[in-house]
Short mmCIF file of C-alpha atoms in Angstrom, two decimals:
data_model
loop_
_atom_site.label_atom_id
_atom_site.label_comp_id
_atom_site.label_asym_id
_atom_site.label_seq_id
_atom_site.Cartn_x
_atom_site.Cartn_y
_atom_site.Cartn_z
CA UNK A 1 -19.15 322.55 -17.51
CA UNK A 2 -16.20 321.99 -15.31
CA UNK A 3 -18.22 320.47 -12.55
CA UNK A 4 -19.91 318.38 -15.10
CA UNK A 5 -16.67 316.69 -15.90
CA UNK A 6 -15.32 315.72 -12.87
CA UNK A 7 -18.83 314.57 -11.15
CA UNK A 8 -18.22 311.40 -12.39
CA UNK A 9 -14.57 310.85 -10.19
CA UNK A 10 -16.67 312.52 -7.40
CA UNK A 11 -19.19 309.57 -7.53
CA UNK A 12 -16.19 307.10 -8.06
CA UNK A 13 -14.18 308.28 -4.80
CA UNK A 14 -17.41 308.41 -2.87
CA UNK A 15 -18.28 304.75 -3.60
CA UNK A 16 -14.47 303.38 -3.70
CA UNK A 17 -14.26 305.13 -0.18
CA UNK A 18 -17.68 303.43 1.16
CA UNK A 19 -16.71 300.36 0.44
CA UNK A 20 -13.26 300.98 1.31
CA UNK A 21 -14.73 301.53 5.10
CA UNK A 22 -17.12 298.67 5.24
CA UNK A 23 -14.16 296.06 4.31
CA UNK A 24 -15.37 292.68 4.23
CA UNK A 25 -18.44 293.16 5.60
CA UNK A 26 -21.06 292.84 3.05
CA UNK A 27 -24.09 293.95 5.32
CA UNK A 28 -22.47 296.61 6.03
CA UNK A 29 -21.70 297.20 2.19
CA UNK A 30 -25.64 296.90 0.97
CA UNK A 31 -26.37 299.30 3.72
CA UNK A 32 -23.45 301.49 2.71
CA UNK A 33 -24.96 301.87 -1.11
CA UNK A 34 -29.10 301.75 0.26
CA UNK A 35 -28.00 305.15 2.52
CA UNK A 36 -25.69 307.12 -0.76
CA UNK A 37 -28.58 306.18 -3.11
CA UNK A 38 -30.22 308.79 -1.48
CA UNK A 39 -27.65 311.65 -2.12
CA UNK A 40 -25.74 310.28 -5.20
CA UNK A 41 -26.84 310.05 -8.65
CA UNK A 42 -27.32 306.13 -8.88
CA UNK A 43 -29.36 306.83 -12.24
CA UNK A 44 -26.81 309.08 -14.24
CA UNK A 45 -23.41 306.55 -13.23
CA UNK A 46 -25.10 303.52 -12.92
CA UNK A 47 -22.23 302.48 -15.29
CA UNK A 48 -19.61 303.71 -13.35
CA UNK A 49 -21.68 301.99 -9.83
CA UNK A 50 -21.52 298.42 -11.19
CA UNK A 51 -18.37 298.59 -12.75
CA UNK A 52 -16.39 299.63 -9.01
CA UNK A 53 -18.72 296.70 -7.91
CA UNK A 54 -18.04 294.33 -10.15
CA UNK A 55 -14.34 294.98 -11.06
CA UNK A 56 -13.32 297.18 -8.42
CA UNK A 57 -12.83 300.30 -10.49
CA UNK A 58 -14.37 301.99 -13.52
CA UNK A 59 -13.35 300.35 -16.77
CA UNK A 60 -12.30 301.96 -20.10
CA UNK A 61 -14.33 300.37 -23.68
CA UNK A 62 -12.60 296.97 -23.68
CA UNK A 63 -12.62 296.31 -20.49
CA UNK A 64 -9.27 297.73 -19.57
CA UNK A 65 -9.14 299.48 -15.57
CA UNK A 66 -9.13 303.62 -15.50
CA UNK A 67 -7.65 303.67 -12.54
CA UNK A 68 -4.93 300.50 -12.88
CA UNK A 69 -2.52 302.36 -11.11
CA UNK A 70 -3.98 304.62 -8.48
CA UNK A 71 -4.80 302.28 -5.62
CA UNK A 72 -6.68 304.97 -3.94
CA UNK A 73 -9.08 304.89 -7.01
CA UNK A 74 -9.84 301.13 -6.49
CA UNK A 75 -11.38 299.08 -3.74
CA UNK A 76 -11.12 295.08 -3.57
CA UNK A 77 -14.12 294.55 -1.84
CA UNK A 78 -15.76 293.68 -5.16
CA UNK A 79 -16.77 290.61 -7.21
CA UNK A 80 -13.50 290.30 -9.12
CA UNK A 81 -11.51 290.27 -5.79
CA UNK A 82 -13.89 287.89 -4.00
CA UNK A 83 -13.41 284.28 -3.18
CA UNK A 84 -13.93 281.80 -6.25
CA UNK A 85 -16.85 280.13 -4.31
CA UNK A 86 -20.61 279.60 -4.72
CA UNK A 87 -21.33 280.97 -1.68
CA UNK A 88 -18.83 283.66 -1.57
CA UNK A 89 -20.63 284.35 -4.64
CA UNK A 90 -24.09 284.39 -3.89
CA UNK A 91 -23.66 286.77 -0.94
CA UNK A 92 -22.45 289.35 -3.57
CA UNK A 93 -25.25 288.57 -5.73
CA UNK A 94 -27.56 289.44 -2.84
CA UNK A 95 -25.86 292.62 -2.61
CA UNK A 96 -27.02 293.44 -6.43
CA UNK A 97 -30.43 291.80 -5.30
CA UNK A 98 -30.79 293.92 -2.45
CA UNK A 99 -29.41 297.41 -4.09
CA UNK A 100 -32.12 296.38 -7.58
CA UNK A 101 -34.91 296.29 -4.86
CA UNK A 102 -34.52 299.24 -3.69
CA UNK A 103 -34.05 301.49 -6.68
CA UNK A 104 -36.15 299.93 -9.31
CA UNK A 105 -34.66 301.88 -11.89
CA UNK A 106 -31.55 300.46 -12.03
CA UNK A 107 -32.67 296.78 -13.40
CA UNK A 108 -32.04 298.23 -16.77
CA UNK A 109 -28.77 300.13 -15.71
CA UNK A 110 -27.25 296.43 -14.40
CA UNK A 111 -28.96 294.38 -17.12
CA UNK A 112 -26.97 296.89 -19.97
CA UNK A 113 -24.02 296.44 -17.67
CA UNK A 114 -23.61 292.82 -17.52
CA UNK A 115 -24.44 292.61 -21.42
CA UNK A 116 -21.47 294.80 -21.78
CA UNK A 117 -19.10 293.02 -19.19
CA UNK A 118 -19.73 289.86 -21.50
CA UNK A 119 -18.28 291.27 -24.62
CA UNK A 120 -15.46 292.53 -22.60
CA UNK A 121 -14.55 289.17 -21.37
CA UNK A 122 -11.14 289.07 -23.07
CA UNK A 123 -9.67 291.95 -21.11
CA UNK A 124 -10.42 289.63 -17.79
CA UNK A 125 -8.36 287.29 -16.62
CA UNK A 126 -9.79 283.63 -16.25
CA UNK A 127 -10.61 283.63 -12.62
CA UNK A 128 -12.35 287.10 -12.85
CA UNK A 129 -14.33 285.36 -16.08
CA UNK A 130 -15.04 282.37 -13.80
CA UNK A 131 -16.52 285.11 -10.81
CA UNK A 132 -18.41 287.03 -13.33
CA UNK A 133 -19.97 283.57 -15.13
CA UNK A 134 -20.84 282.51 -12.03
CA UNK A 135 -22.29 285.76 -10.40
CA UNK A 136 -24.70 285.72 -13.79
CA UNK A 137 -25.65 282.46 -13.43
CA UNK A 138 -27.17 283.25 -9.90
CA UNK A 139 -28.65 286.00 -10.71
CA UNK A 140 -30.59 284.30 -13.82
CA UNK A 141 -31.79 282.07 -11.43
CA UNK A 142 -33.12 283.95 -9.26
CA UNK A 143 -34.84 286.12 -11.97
CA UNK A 144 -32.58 289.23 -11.39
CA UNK A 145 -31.31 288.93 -14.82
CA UNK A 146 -32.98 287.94 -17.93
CA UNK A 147 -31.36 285.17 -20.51
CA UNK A 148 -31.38 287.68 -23.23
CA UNK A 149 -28.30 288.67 -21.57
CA UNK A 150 -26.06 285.73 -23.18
CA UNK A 151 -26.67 287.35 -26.53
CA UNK A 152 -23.18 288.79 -26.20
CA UNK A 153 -21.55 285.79 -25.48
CA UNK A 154 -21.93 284.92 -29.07
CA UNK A 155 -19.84 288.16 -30.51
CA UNK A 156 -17.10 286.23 -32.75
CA UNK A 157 -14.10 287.56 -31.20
CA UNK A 158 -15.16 285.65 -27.90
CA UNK A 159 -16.73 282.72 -29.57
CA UNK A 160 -13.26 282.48 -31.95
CA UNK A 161 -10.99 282.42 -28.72
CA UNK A 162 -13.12 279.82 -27.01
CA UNK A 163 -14.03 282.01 -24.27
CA UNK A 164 -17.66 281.74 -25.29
CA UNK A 165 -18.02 278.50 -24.87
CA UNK A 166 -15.96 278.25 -21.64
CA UNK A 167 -18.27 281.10 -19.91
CA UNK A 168 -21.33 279.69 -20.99
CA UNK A 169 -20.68 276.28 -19.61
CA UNK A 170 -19.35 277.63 -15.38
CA UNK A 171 -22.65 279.94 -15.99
CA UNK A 172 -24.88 277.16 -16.41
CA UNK A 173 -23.22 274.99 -13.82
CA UNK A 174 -23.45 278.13 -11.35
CA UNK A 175 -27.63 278.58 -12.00
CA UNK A 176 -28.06 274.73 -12.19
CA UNK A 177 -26.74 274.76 -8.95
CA UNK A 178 -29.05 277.45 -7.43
CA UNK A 179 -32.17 275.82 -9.50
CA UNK A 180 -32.34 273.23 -11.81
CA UNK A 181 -31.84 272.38 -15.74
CA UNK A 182 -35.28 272.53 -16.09
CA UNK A 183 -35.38 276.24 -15.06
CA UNK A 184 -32.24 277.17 -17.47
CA UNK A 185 -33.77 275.64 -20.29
CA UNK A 186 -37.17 277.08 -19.92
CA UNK A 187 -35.87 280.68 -20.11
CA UNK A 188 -33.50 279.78 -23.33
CA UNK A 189 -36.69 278.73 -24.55
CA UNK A 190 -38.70 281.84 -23.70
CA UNK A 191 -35.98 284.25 -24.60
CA UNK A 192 -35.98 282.05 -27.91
CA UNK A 193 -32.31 280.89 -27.32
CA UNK A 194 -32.96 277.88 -26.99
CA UNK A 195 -31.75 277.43 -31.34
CA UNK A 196 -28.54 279.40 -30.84
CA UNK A 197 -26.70 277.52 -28.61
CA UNK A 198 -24.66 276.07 -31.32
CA UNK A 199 -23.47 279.94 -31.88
CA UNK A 200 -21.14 279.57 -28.77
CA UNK A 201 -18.12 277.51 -30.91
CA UNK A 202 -16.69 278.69 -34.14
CA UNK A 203 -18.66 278.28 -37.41
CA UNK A 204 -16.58 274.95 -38.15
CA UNK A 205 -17.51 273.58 -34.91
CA UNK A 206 -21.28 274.06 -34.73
CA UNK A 207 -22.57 270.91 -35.13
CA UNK A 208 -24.62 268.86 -32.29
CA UNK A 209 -22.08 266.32 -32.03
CA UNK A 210 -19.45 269.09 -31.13
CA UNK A 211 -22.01 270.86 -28.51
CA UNK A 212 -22.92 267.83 -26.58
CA UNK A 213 -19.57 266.16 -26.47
CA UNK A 214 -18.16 269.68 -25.09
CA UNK A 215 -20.90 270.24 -22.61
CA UNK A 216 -21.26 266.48 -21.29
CA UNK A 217 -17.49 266.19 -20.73
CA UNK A 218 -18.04 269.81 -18.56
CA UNK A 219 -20.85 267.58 -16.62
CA UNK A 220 -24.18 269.64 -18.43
CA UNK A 221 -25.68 266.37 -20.09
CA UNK A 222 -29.00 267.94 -19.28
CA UNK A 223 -27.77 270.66 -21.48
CA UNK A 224 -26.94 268.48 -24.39
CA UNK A 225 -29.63 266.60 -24.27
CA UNK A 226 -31.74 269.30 -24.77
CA UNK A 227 -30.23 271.03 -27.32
CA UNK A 228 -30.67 267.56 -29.43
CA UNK A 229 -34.39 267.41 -28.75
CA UNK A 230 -34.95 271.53 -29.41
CA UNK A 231 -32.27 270.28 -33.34
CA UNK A 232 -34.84 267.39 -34.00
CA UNK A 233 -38.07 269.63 -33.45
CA UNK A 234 -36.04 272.26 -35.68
CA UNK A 235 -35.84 269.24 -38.40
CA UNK A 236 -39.24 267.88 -37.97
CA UNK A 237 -40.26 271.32 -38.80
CA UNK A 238 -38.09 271.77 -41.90
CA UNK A 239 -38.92 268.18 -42.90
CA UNK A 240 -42.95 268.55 -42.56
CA UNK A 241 -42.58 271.54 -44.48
CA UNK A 242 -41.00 269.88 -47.44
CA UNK A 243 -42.99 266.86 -47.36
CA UNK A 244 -45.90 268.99 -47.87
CA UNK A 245 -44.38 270.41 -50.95
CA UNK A 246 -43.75 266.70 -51.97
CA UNK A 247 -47.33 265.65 -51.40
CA UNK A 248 -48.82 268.60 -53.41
CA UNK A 249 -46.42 267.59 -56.09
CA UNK A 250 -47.75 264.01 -55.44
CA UNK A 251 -51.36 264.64 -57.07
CA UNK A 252 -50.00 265.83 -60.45
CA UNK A 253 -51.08 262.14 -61.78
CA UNK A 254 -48.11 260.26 -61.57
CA UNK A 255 -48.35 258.69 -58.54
CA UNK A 256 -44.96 256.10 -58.59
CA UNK A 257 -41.89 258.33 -59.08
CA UNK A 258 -43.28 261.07 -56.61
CA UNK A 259 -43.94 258.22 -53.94
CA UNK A 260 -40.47 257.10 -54.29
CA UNK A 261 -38.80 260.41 -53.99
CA UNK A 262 -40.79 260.91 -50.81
CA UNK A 263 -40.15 257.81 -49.54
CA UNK A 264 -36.16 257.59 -50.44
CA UNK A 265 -35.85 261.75 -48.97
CA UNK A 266 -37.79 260.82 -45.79
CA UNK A 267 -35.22 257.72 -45.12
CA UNK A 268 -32.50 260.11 -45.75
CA UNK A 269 -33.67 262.80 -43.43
CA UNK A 270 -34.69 260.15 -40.75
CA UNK A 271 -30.83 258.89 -41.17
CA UNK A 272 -29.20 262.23 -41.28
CA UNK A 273 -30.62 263.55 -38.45
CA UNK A 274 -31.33 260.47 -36.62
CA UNK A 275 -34.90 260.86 -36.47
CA UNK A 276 -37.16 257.61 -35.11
CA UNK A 277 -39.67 256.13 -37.12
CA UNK A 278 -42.22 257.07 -34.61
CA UNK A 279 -41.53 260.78 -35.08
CA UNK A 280 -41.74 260.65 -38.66
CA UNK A 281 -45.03 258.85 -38.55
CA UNK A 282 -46.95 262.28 -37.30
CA UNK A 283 -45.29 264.02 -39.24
CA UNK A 284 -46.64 262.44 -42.72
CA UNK A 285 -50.19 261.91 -40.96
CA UNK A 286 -50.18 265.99 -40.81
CA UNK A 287 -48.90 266.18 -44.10
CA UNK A 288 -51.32 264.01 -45.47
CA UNK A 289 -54.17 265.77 -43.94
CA UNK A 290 -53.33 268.90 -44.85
CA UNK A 291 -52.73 268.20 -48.40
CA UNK A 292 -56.51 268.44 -49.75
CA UNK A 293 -59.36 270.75 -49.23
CA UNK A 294 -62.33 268.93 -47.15
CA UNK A 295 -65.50 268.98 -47.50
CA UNK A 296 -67.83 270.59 -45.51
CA UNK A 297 -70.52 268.38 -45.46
CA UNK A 298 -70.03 265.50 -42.92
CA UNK A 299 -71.83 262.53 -45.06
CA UNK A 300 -69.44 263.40 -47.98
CA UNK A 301 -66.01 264.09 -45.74
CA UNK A 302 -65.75 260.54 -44.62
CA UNK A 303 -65.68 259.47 -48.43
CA UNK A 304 -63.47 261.91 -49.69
CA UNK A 305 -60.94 261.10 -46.85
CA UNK A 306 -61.08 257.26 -47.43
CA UNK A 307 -60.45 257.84 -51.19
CA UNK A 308 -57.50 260.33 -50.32
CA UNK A 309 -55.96 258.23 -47.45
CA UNK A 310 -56.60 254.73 -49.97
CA UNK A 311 -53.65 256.84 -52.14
CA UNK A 312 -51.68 258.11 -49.17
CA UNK A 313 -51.53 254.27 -47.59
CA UNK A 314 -48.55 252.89 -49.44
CA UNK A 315 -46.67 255.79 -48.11
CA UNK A 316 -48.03 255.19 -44.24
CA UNK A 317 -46.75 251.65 -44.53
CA UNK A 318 -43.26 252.42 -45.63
CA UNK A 319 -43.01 254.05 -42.13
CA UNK A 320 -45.05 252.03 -39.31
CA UNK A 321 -43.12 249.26 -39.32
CA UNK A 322 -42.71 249.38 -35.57
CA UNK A 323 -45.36 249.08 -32.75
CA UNK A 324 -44.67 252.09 -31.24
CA UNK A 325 -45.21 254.00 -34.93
CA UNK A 326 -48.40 252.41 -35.27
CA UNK A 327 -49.68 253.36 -31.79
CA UNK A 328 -48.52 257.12 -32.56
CA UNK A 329 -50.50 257.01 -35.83
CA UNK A 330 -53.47 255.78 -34.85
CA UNK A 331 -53.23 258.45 -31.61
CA UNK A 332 -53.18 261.12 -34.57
CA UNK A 333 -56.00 259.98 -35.73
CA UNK A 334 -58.08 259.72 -33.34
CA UNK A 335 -56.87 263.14 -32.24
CA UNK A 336 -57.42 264.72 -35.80
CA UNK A 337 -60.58 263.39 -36.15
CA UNK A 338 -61.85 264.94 -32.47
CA UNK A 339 -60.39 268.32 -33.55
CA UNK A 340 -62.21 268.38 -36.60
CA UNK A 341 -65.50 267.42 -35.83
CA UNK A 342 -66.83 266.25 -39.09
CA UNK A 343 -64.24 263.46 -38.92
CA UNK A 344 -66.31 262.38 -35.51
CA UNK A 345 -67.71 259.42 -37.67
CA UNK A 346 -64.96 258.32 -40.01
CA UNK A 347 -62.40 257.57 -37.40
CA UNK A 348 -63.77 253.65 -37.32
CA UNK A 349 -63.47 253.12 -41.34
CA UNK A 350 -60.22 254.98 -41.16
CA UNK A 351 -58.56 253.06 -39.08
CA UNK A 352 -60.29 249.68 -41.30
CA UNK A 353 -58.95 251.24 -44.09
CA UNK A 354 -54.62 251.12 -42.83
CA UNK A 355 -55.70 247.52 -41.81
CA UNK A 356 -56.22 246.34 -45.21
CA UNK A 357 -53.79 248.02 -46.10
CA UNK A 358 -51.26 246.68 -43.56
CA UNK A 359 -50.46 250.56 -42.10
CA UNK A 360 -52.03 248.83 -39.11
CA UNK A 361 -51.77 245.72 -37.56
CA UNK A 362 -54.24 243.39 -35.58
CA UNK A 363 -51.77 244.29 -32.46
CA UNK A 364 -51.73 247.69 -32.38
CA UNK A 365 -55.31 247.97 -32.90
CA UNK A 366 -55.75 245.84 -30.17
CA UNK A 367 -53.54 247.77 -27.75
CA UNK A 368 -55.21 250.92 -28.84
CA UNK A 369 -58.44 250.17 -27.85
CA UNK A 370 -57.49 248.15 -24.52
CA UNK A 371 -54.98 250.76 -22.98
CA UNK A 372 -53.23 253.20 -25.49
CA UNK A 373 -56.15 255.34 -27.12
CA UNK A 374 -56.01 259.10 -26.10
CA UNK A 375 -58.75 260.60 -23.97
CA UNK A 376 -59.92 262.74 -26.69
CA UNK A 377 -63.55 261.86 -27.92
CA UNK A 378 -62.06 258.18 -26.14
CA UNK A 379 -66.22 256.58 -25.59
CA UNK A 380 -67.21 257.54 -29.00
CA UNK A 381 -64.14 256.20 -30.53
CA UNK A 382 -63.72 252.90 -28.53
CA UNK A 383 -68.25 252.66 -29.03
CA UNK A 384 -67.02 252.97 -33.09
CA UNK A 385 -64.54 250.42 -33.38
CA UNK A 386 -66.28 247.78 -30.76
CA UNK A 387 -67.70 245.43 -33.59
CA UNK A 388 -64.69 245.90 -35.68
CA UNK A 389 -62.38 244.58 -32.46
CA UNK A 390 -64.58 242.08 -31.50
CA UNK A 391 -63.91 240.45 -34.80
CA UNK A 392 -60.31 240.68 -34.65
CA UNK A 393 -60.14 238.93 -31.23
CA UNK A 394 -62.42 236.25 -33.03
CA UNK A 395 -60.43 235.86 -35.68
CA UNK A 396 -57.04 235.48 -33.72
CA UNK A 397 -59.30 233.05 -31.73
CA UNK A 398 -59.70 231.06 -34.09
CA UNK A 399 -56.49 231.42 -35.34
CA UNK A 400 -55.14 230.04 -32.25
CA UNK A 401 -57.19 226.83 -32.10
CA UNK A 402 -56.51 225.89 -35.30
CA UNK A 403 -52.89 226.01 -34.75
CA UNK A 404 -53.46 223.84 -31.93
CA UNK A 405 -55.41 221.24 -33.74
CA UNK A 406 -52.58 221.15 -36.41
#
């Protein structure tokens, strides 16, 4: 039992000593802990290894240093005690690479270590928070660490004291500098972080406004940006979902009122979250589609939808006002009626249909079918609507010559 206790100061004077003797010299450091992985126990005070690397010494809960005051206990030939440079940085992050290579087992070990390190931040000072944000940030990059990490950067005593926020932003600049945005927002996405971002500031300060404002002024537009796209596919979501509850309401008989409320909500979601008209467009296209039943049969589908959609229309028109909306509707269209092949034949008195009833104009129509249709089912599609387009270019023809005559 005796021995028990004290094995753990064993393994701390053996490290502190090794790295002691190798000084500056990090070769000779990842060399130093490859050789004493062999005849120390790496597995049971993994802890206790990547604290002395990291901070020099083990740390108590909090954060606080066991060994404060016993310099002989302590080595600075550690992260915290390192230059505040990239590349003094990323040669001790090769270190951790090197030492995870070679004894697999301790991925976990460091992964639970830098999780913890991260709700310890307030014992720190700044430029040992700045090291350890950007040491993370490297090794995210390079795949060392996963994202799920930053879940303890959003424990409220960090997030209250702005520390959070602070971290977050040097540890993004630090793995946008070894790879790209593209690379940090992938993994937020696949660790499904990429929502929780607003988490790093104080309840009364998560808004988007607050988050990109914060993050462009620290030079991570990319950052902001992105967080605003993932917010307005978080709305769309929300929205299509209630719309679809509207449109099932819609079918009760009294068509008027429940076309209004859709209408007037829609307009005040679009506003609020400062959706475009050409987002909402696809939005109510699903809706609509998904608010009946279809038929099976394909000669009685095409019917059914052009009674359904002759009820939907008003609704369509309120919000294709632009080109661009137009284009995007008539894309889901075509689209919907490909995926669902008993559509195949209605697309052409669809898309006749919004015309009369001004969803869709003689323009877009005509820049669908010239350069702006999607490849899905695209010969049977442009083959349907050939007749239909060849009298619309007659008519504006026509059109034309008689304004010249007058």
């Amino acid at each position: 039992d005796e021995k028990e206790k004290f094995e753990p100061t064993v393994f701390r004077d053996t490290i502190v000593q090794g790295l002691n003797e190798a000084g500056n010299d990090l070769e000779a450091i990842a060399k130093f802990l490859d050789a004493a992985g062999s005849r120390l126990d790496y597995r049971r005070y993994a802890d206790t290894l990547f604290d002395i690397l990291v901070a020099g010494s083990m740390l108590a809960p909090g954060g606080t240093r066991i060994d404060d005051n016993d310099k002989t206990k302590m080595t600075n030939h550690c992260v915290f005690f390192a230059d505040e440079d990239h590349d003094a940085i990323r040669n001790y992050a090769q270190v951790f690479n090197k030492l995870i290579r070679r004894y697999k087992y301790l991925e976990k070990a460091f992964e639970d270590e830098i999780k913890k390190l991260l709700l310890f931040l307030k014992a720190f000072t700044e430029t040992e928070q700045t090291k350890l944000a950007m040491l993370s940030g490297i090794l995210l990059a390079n795949g060392t660490l996963p994202a799920t990490i930053l879940t303890s950067l959003f424990t409220d005593n960090i997030v209250k004291e702005g520390i959070a926020a602070s971290f977050a932003v040097k540890l993004f600049k630090a793995w946008m500098a070894e790879k790209d945005a593209n690379s940090v927002t992938s993994a937020l996405r696949k660790a499904n972080l990429d929502k929780r971002l607003l988490e790093l500031f104080p309840a009364n300060r998560q808004n988007v406004d607050h988050f990109a404002k914060y993050f462009t002024e620290a030079g991570l537009k990319e950052l902001s940006d992105f967080l605003r796209v993932q917010q307005s596919l978080g709305t769309r979501k929300e929205l299509q979902k209630e719309l679809q509850e509207l449109s099932n309401f819609w079918f009760t008989g009294n068509v008027a009122y429940p076309l209004l409320q859709v209408v007037l909500y829609v307009k005040e979601e679009m506003k609020r979250n400062e959706l475009p008209e050409p987002a909402v467009i696809g939005l109510l296209w699903t809706c609509v589609m998904n608010a009946v039943e279809w038929n099976k049969k394909e000669e009685l589908v095409a019917e059914q939808a052009l009674k359904h959609l002759k009820q939907y229309a008003p609704l369509l028109a309120v919000f294709s006002t632009q080109g661009q909306s137009e284009l995007i509707l008539l894309q889901k269209v075509q689209e919907y009626c490909y995926d669902n092949i008993h559509f195949m034949k209605a697309f052409q008195k669809i898309v006749v249909l919004f015309y009369k009833a001004d969803v869709l104009s003689e323009e877009a129509i005509l820049k669908w079918y010239k350069e702006a249709h999607v490849a899905k089912g695209k010969s049977v599609f442009l083959d349907q609507m050939k007749k239909f387009v060849e009298w619309l270019q007659n008519a504006e023809e026509e059109s034309e010559s008689e304004g010249e005559e007058n």
